[in-house]
Short mmCIF file of C-alpha atoms and ligand atoms in Angstrom, two decimals:
data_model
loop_
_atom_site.label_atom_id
_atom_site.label_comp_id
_atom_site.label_asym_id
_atom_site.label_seq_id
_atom_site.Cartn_x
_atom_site.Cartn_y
_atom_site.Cartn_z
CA UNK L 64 74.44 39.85 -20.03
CA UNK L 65 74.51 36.10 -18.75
CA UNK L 66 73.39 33.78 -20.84
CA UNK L 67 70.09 31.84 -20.04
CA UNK L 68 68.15 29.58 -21.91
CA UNK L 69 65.07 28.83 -19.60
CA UNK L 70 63.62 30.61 -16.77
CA UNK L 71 60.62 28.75 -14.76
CA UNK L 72 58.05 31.18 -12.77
CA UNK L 73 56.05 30.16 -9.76
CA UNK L 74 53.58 31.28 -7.46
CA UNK L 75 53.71 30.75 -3.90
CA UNK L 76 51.76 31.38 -0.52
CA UNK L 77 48.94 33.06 -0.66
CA UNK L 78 47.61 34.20 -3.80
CA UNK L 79 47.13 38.19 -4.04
CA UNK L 80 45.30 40.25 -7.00
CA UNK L 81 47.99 41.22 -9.46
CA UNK L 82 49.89 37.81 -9.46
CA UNK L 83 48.92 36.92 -12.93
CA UNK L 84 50.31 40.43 -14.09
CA UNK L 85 53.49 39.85 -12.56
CA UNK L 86 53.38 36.18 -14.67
CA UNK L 87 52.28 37.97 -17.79
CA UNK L 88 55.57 40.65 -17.51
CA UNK L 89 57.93 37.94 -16.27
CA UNK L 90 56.94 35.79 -19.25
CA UNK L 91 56.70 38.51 -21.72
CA UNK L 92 60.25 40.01 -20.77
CA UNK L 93 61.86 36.65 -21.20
CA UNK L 94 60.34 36.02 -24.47
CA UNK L 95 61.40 39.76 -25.37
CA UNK L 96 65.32 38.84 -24.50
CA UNK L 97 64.99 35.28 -26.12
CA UNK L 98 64.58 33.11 -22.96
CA UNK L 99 62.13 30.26 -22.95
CA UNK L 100 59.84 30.21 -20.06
CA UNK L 101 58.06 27.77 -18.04
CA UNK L 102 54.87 27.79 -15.19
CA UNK L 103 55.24 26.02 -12.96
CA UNK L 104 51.94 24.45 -11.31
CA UNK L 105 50.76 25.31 -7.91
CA UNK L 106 53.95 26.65 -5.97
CA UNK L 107 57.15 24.44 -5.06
CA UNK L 108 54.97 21.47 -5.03
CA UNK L 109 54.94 21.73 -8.87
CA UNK L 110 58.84 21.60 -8.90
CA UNK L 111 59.01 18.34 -6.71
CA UNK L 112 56.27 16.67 -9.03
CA UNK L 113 57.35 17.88 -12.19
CA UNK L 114 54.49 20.02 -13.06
CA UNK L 115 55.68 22.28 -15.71
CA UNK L 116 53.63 24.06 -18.40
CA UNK L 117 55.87 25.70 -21.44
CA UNK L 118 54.13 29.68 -21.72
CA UNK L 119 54.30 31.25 -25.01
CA UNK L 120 53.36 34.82 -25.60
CA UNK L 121 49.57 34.18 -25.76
CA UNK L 122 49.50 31.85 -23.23
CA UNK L 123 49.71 34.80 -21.04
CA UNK L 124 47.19 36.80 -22.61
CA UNK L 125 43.92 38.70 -21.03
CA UNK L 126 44.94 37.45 -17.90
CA UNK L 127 46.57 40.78 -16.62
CA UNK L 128 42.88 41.80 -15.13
CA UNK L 129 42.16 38.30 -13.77
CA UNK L 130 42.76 37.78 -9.93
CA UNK L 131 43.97 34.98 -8.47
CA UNK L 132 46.86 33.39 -10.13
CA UNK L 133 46.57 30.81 -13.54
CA UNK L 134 49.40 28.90 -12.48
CA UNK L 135 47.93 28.00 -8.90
CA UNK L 136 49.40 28.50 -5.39
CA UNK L 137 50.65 26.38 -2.34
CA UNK L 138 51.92 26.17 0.75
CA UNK L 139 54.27 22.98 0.28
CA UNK L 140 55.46 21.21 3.27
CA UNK L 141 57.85 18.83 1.38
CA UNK L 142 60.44 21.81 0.40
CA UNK L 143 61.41 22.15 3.76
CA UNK L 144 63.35 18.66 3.60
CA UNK L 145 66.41 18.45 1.63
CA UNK L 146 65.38 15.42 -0.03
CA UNK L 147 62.66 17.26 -1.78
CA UNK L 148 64.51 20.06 -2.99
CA UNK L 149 66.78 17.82 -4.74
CA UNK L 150 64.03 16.11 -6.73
CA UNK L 151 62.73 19.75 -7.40
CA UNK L 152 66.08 20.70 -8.75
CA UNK L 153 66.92 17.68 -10.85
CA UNK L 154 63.25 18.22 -12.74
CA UNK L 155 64.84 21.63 -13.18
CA UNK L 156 67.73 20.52 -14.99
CA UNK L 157 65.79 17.72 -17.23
CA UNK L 158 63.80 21.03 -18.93
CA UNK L 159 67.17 22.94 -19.26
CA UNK L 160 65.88 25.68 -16.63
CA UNK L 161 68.66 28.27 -15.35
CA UNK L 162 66.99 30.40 -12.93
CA UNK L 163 63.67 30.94 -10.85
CA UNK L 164 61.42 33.68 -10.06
CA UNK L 165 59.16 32.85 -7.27
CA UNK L 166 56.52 35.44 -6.29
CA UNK L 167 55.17 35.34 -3.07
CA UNK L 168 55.34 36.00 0.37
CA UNK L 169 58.46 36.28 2.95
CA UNK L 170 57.98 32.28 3.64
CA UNK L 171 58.47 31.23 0.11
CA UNK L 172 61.37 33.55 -0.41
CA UNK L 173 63.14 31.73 2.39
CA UNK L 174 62.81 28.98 0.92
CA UNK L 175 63.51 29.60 -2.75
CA UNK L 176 67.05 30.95 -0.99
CA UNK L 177 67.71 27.52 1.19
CA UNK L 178 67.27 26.14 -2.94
CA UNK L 179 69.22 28.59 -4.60
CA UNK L 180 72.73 27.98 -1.98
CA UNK L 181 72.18 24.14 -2.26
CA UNK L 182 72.14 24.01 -5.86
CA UNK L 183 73.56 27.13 -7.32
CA UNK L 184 70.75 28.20 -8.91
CA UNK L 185 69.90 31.91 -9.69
CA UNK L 186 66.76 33.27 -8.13
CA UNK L 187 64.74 36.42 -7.88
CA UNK L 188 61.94 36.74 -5.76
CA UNK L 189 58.84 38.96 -5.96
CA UNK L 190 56.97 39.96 -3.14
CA UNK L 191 52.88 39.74 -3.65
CA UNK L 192 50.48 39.53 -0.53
CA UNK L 193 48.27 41.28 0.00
CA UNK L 194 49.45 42.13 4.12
CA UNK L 195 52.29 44.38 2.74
CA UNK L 196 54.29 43.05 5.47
CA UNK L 197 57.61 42.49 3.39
CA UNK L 198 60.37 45.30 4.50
CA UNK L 199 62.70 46.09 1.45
CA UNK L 200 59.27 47.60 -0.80
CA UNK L 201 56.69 50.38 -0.02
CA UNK L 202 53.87 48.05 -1.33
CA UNK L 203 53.70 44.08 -1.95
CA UNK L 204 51.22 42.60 -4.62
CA UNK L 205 48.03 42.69 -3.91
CA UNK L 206 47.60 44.82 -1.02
CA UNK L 207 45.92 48.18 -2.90
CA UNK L 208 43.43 45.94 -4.37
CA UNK L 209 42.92 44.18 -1.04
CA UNK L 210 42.54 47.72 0.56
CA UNK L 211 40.13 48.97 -2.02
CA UNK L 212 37.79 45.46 -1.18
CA UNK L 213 38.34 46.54 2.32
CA UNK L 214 36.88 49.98 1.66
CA UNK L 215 34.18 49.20 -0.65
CA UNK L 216 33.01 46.99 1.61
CA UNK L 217 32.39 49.25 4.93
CA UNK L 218 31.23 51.48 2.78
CA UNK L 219 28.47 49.01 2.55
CA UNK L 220 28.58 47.79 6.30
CA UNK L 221 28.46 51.92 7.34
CA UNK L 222 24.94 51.55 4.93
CA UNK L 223 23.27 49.77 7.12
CA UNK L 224 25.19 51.08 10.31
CA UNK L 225 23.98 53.96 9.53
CA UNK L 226 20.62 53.19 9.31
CA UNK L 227 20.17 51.10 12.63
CA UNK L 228 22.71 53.82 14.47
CA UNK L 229 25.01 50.37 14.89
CA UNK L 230 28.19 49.52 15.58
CA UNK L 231 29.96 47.37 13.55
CA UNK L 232 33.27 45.37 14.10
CA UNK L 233 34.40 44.58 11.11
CA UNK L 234 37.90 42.27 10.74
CA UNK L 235 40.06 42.36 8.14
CA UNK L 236 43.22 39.84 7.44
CA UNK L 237 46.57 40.99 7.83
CA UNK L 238 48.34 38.12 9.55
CA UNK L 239 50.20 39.28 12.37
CA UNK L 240 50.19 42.65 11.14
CA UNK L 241 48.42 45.45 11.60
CA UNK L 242 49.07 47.65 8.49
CA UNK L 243 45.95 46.44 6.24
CA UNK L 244 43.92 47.26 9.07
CA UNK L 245 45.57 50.83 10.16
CA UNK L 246 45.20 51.74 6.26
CA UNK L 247 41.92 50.79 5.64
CA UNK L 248 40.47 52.39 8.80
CA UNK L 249 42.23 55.57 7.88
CA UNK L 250 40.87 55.41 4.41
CA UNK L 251 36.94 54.26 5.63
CA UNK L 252 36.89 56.46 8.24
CA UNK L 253 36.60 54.04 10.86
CA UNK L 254 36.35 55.49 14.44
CA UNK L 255 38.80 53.09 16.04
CA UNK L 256 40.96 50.16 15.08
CA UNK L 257 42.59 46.96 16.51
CA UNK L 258 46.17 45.97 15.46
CA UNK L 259 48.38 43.34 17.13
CA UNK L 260 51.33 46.23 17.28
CA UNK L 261 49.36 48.24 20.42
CA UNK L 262 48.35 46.19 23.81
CA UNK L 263 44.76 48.19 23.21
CA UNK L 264 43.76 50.34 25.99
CA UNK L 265 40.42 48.80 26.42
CA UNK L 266 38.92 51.22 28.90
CA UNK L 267 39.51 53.82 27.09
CA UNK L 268 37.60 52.26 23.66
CA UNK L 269 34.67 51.20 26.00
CA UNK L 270 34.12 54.89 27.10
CA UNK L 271 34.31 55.82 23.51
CA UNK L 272 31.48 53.25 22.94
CA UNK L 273 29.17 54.46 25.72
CA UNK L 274 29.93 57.85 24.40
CA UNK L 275 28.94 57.05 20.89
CA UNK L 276 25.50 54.38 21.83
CA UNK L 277 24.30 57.11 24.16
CA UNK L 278 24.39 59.35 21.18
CA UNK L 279 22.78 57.12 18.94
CA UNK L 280 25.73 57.25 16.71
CA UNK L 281 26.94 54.96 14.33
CA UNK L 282 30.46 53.49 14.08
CA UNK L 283 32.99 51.53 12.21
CA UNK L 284 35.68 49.82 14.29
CA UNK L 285 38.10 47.44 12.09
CA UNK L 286 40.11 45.06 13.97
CA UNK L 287 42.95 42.93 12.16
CA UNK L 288 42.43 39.26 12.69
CA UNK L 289 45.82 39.28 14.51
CA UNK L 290 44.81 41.56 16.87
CA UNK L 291 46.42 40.83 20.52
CA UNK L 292 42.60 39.87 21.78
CA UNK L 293 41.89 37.92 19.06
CA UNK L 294 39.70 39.33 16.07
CA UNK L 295 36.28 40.95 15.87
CA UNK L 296 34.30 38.05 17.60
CA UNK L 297 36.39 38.50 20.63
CA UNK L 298 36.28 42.30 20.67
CA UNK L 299 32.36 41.37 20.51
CA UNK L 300 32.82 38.68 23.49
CA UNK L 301 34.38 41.49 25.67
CA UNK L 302 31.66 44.12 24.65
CA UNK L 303 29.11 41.58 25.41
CA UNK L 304 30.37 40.83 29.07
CA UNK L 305 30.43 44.83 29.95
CA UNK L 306 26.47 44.51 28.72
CA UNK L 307 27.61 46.83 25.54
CA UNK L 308 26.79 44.21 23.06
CA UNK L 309 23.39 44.96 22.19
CA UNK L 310 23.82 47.11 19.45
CA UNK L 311 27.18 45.78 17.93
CA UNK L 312 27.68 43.80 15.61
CA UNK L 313 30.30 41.51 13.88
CA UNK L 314 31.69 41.72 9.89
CA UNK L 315 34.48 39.06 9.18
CA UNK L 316 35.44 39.93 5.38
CA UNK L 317 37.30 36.89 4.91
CA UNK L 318 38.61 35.51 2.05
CA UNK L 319 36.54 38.42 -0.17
CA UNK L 320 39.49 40.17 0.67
CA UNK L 321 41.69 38.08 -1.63
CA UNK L 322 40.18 38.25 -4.97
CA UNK L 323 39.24 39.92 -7.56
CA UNK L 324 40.44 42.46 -10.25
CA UNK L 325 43.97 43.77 -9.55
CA UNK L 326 43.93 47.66 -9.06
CA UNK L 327 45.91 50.12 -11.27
CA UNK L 328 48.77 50.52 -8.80
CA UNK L 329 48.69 46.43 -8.23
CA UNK L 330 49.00 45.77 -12.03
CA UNK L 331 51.98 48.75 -12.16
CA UNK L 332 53.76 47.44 -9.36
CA UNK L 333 53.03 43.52 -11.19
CA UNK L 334 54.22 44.36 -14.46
CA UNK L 335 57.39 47.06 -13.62
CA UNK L 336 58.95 43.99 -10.63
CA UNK L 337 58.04 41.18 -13.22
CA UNK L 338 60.18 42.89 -16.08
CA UNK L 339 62.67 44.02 -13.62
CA UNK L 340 63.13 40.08 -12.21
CA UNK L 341 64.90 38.96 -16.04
CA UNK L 342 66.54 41.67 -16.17
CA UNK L 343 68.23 41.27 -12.90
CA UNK L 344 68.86 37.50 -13.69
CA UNK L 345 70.42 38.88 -16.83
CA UNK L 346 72.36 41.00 -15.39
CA UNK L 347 73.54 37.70 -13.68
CA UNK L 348 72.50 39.02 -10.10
CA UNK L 349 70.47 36.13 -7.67
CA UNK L 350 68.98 35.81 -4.21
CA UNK L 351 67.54 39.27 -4.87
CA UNK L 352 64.21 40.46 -4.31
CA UNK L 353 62.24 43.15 -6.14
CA UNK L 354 60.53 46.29 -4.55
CA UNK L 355 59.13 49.87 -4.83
CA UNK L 356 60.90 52.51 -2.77
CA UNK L 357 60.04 55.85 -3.20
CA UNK L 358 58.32 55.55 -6.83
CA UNK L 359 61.69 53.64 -7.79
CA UNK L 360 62.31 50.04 -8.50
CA UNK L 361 64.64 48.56 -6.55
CA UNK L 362 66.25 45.64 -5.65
CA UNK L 363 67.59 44.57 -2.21
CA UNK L 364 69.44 40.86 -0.48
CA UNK L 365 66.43 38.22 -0.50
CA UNK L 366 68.59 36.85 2.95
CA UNK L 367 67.39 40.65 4.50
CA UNK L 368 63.56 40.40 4.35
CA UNK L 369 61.87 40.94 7.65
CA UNK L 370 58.57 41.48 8.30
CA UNK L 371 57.91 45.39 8.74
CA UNK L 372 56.15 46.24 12.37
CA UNK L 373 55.37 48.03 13.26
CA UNK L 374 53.83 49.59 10.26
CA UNK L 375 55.50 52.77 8.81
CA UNK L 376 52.51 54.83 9.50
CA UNK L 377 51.22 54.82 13.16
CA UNK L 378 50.90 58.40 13.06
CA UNK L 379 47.58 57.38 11.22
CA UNK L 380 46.34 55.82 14.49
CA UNK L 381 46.19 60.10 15.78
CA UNK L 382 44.37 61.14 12.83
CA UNK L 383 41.84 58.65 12.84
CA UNK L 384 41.22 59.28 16.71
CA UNK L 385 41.34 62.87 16.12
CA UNK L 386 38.93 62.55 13.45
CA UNK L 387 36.09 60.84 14.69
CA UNK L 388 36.19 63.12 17.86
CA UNK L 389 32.48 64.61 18.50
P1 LIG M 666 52.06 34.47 2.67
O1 LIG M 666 52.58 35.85 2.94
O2 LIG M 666 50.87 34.45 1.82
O3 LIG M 666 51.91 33.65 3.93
P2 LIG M 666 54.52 33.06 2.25
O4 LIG M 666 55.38 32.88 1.06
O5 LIG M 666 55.13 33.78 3.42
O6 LIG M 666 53.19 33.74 1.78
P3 LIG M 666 54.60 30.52 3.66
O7 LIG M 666 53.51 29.56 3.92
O8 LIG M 666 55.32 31.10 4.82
O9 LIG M 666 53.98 31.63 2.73
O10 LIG M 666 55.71 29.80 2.74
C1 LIG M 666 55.33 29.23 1.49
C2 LIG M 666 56.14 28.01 1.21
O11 LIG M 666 57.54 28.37 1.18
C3 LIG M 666 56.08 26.93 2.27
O12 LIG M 666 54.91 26.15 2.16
C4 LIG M 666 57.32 26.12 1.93
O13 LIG M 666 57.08 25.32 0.80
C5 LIG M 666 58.31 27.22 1.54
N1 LIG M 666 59.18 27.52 2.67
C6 LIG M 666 58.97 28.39 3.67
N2 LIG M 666 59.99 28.38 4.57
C7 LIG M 666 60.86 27.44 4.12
C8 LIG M 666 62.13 26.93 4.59
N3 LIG M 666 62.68 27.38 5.72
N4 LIG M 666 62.72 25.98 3.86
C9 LIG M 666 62.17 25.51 2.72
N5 LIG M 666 60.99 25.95 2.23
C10 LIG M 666 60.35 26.90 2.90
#
């Protein structure tokens, strides 16, 4: 075991249900091998202006439910200049801190890495978003929850779809990937999606359309904002210009998709990577980041993280065609 006397935490990015679980186990753990740890406020831009708040064991108590994240998130321009990162680091030293954990996306992992090399300083990283578009882990942070919001909400969209035989558009976030989108449509039973991964074979999804409106059927297309045409409102735009529009109509979920209660699989993943981040500092391993492979923790070179895409599962794409045949 290396010795460390003071670990600081961060969060970084955007913020993704089941952050403050992974700050409760990180701080917990630490306690639990002696270590002192510290919050630090709102991302990297807390390191560069000193923002540091000392968490004790309660101070990280009842907040493994809560969404969002207590210590506050950022993106922060400044750490990309070198001049920055040294103020960031010498605030580090003044509190006696020996190592970082920085959960967030693939962004501020890149950069926790440019501050680790400069300055020698172990760090772990922890991947939460709730896109899931880290390779190295089966599931980020925050993306079950995300997917569950996703879900509930058609469910409440098909409602009222149902009801007016509509059809609905309905975007989801993502970034430039497609796999929120491709799970939640398998898991809503949406009738088609949009991902930025396929060019989308737009003749084909218009015939579909007629298909269904001459029917009178209902429908549920979700279209990740990334999407190669642009998001829902431009799916509508091209509907609209074939005359298709009448009965469509547009659901951006937005920032809903964020928040709220971590799931159970969001606060497992949370807890088992924030307990597994001291350890690996312990162990005196850095510039690591933390996943789930296979049901196993794991590990793997923070230097390697790419973002996954296409997404593991396009074979969903078949099934969800194949299942809203009629
Ligand atoms: P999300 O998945 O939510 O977008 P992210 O961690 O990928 O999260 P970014 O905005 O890409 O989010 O990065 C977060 C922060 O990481 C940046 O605002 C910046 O402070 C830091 N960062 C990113 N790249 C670098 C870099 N090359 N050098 C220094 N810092 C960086």
């Amino acid at each position: 075991m290396v010795k460390i006397q003071n670990i600081a935490v961060l969060t970084s990015g955007g913020d993704a249900p089941g952050m403050n679980a992974c700050v409760r186990a990180v701080v917990r753990a630490a306690i639990y091998h002696g270590i002192g740890a510290y919050g630090v406020i709102d991302g990297f831009n807390g390191l560069i202006k000193n923002q540091f708040k000392k968490l004790d064991y309660h101070d990280v108590s009842n907040i493994i439910q809560r969404g969002g994240t207590i210590l506050g998130t950022a993106r922060c321009p400044d750490f990309l200049h070198k001049k920055e990162r040294k103020k960031a680091f010498i605030n580090l030293q003044a509190l006696k801190i020996d190592a970082l954990i920085i959960i967030g996306g693939d962004g501020s992992f890149k950069g926790a890495s440019i501050f680790s090399h400069e300055f020698d300083l172990p760090i772990i990283g922890i991947p939460a978003t709730i896109d899931n578009d880290i390779t190295g882990t089966d599931y980020t942070i925050g993306f079950d929850t995300a997917l569950n919001t996703i879900i509930d909400a058609v469910d409440k969209i098909r409602d009222t779809a149902s009801s007016h035989h509509r059809v609905f558009l309905v975007e989801v976030m993502g970034n430039n990937s497609g796999i929120l989108a491709l799970n939640a449509a398998a898991a809503s039973g949406a009738e088609e999606v949009f991902m930025p991964e396929r060019n989308e074979d737009l003749q084909k999804f218009e015939e579909k359309l007629r298909r269904a409106l001459a029917a009178n059927k209902s429908s549920i297309i979700i279209v990740a904002e990334g999407d190669q045409i642009g998001g829902a409102k431009e799916v509508f735009a091209y509907l609209k210009d074939k005359n298709l529009s009448d009965k469509v109509r547009v659901a951006v979920l937005g920032h809903m998709q964020r928040g709220g209660s971590p799931s159970f699989l969001d606060r497992l993943n949370a807890t088992l990577f924030g307990e597994q981040a001291v350890v690996e500092l312990l162990q005196g391993n850095t510039n690591l980041y933390i996943g789930m492979h296979n049901n196993k923790v794991i590990a793997s070179d923070i230097n390697h993280t790419q973002v996954k895409s296409p997404p593991k599962n396009m074979d969903y794409l078949k099934i969800i065609r194949k299942l809203s045949v009629y």
